[in-house]
């Protein structure tokens, strides 16, 4: 092949590669990173059991399961969490965490609440109560969660979508994010 023909072939190949769509993958925003302002992709908040790192890192597994989706994952599981921070309003890092979670919940298109067996998760119960009427919740509370009865009754009373397994949770979240993407997000 002549040099000019080779260069032409390389130019065409380069143009094809450049024009190929990017592979979708989630953008993960972890507390206390700033929430994206001008990002029109659907957002999912991964709330639920953390229990000061006593619960399994189910957020990482769910994020991986969403690996082919062009979405924003809002993860409150803070890698630098310090259990010595006082849970009081005047504790700067504690306040920063709570304010991040409140803002992330409000900005989410889908809110996941996973209540792991053997955990208590009182803050997640509070957050579930705050958003039970919003139509954005998907809840998994398996047998063995401390207040499963409260979760079940509240979910039924307010029409919260409830699933029974992690596989069902993943499928429900994927469906809700696809629906959110089809509707489009309001960007200020």
C-alpha positions as semicolon CSV with decimal commas, in nm:
position;residue;x (nm);y (nm);z (nm)
1;X;0,000;0,000;0,000
2;X;0,137;0,342;-0,092
3;X;0,202;0,599;0,178
4;X;-0,078;0,828;0,060
5;X;-0,329;0,541;0,057
6;X;-0,215;0,433;0,404
7;X;-0,251;0,789;0,535
8;X;-0,599;0,813;0,382
9;X;-0,701;0,483;0,543
10;X;-0,565;0,600;0,879
11;X;-0,752;0,929;0,844
12;X;-1,080;0,745;0,777
13;X;-1,018;0,508;1,068
14;X;-0,936;0,799;1,300
15;X;-1,254;0,980;1,193
16;X;-1,461;0,665;1,261
17;X;-1,311;0,619;1,606
18;X;-1,363;0,986;1,689
19;X;-1,725;0,969;1,571
20;X;-1,802;0,650;1,766
21;X;-2,025;0,708;2,066
22;X;-1,853;0,707;2,402
23;X;-1,915;0,404;2,619
24;X;-2,170;0,491;2,883
25;X;-2,070;0,462;3,244
26;X;-2,185;0,622;3,566
27;X;-2,024;0,925;3,717
28;X;-1,992;0,862;4,088
29;X;-2,014;1,154;4,329
30;X;-1,920;1,060;4,683
31;X;-1,983;1,275;4,986
32;X;-1,849;1,539;5,040
33;X;-1,768;1,604;4,671
34;X;-1,971;1,886;4,517
35;X;-2,292;1,781;4,346
36;X;-2,286;1,843;3,970
37;X;-2,488;2,150;3,878
38;X;-2,520;2,136;3,500
39;X;-2,535;1,759;3,454
40;X;-2,855;1,655;3,276
41;X;-2,808;1,282;3,331
42;X;-3,044;1,097;3,566
43;X;-2,928;1,078;3,927
44;X;-2,963;0,797;4,174
45;X;-2,903;0,841;4,547
46;X;-2,781;0,526;4,723
47;X;-2,924;0,562;5,071
48;X;-2,959;0,299;5,334
49;X;-2,743;0,090;5,559
50;X;-2,390;0,208;5,618
51;X;-2,387;0,190;6,000
52;X;-2,047;0,353;6,042
53;X;-1,902;0,106;5,788
54;X;-2,063;-0,190;5,969
55;X;-2,280;-0,278;5,668
56;X;-2,143;-0,435;5,350
57;X;-2,053;-0,191;5,074
58;X;-2,367;-0,264;4,873
59;X;-2,334;0,081;4,712
60;X;-2,021;-0,032;4,526
61;X;-2,195;-0,347;4,404
62;X;-2,500;-0,155;4,281
63;X;-2,280;0,107;4,114
64;X;-2,095;-0,171;3,935
65;X;-2,428;-0,319;3,823
66;X;-2,513;0,019;3,668
67;X;-2,174;0,028;3,495
68;X;-2,312;0,051;3,143
69;X;-2,552;0,339;3,217
70;X;-2,485;0,707;3,157
71;X;-2,610;0,824;3,496
72;X;-2,484;1,005;3,805
73;X;-2,458;0,799;4,123
74;X;-2,478;0,998;4,448
75;X;-2,313;0,791;4,719
76;X;-2,323;0,908;5,081
77;X;-2,073;0,641;5,195
78;X;-1,785;0,871;5,277
79;X;-1,441;0,706;5,255
80;X;-1,290;0,948;5,507
81;X;-1,570;0,920;5,764
82;X;-1,442;0,965;6,118
83;X;-1,661;0,807;6,388
84;X;-1,511;1,053;6,637
85;X;-1,707;1,338;6,476
86;X;-1,982;1,436;6,713
87;X;-2,332;1,394;6,562
88;X;-2,415;1,755;6,647
89;X;-2,498;2,055;6,430
90;X;-2,187;2,248;6,538
91;X;-1,950;1,967;6,427
92;X;-1,830;2,097;6,086
93;X;-1,772;1,765;5,908
94;X;-2,088;1,610;6,049
95;X;-2,289;1,912;5,931
96;X;-2,120;1,891;5,591
97;X;-2,226;1,525;5,558
98;X;-2,587;1,588;5,658
99;X;-2,620;1,890;5,428
100;X;-2,463;1,694;5,138
101;X;-2,710;1,410;5,188
102;X;-3,011;1,644;5,206
103;X;-2,906;1,821;4,886
104;X;-2,827;1,492;4,708
105;X;-3,165;1,346;4,804
106;X;-3,345;1,653;4,668
107;X;-3,152;1,643;4,340
108;X;-3,199;1,269;4,281
109;X;-3,439;1,129;4,022
110;X;-3,431;0,789;4,193
111;X;-3,373;0,728;4,564
112;X;-3,264;0,381;4,671
113;X;-3,304;0,272;5,030
114;X;-3,146;-0,062;5,120
115;X;-3,194;-0,166;5,482
116;X;-2,942;-0,446;5,542
117;X;-3,027;-0,727;5,783
118;X;-2,858;-0,681;6,120
119;X;-2,838;-0,302;6,087
120;X;-3,046;-0,023;6,234
121;X;-2,998;0,271;5,992
122;X;-3,208;0,531;6,178
123;X;-3,099;0,816;5,949
124;X;-3,206;0,618;5,642
125;X;-3,543;0,561;5,806
126;X;-3,570;0,937;5,854
127;X;-3,475;0,995;5,489
128;X;-3,730;0,735;5,376
129;X;-3,997;0,920;5,573
130;X;-3,895;1,252;5,417
131;X;-3,928;1,113;5,063
132;X;-4,205;0,852;5,100
133;X;-4,456;1,072;4,917
134;X;-4,219;1,188;4,642
135;X;-4,255;0,897;4,399
136;X;-3,877;0,851;4,368
137;X;-3,815;0,576;4,627
138;X;-3,726;0,214;4,566
139;X;-3,686;0,018;4,890
140;X;-3,537;-0,316;4,984
141;X;-3,579;-0,425;5,348
142;X;-3,506;-0,799;5,376
143;X;-3,596;-1,017;5,672
144;X;-3,360;-0,938;5,957
145;X;-3,370;-0,561;5,924
146;X;-3,433;-0,408;6,266
147;X;-3,753;-0,219;6,174
148;X;-3,869;-0,411;5,866
149;X;-4,231;-0,386;5,980
150;X;-4,215;-0,006;5,992
151;X;-4,061;0,003;5,643
152;X;-4,323;-0,237;5,501
153;X;-4,620;-0,051;5,651
154;X;-4,491;0,292;5,547
155;X;-4,411;0,173;5,195
156;X;-4,764;0,035;5,152
157;X;-4,927;0,345;5,302
158;X;-4,749;0,584;5,064
159;X;-4,717;0,372;4,750
160;X;-4,339;0,330;4,775
161;X;-4,202;0,071;4,535
162;X;-4,064;-0,218;4,737
163;X;-3,857;-0,512;4,610
164;X;-3,752;-0,836;4,777
165;X;-3,397;-0,907;4,654
166;X;-3,084;-0,725;4,547
167;X;-3,139;-0,850;4,189
168;X;-3,490;-0,702;4,190
169;X;-3,348;-0,379;4,333
170;X;-3,091;-0,357;4,054
171;X;-3,355;-0,420;3,787
172;X;-3,595;-0,165;3,939
173;X;-3,323;0,101;3,963
174;X;-3,213;0,040;3,602
175;X;-3,575;0,071;3,485
176;X;-3,636;0,390;3,686
177;X;-3,315;0,549;3,556
178;X;-3,405;0,459;3,198
179;X;-3,747;0,619;3,246
180;X;-3,585;0,929;3,400
181;X;-3,347;0,954;3,103
182;X;-3,640;0,932;2,861
183;X;-3,822;1,213;3,042
184;X;-3,513;1,433;3,050
185;X;-3,387;1,632;3,343
186;X;-3,443;1,999;3,405
187;X;-3,110;2,178;3,404
188;X;-3,110;2,531;3,551
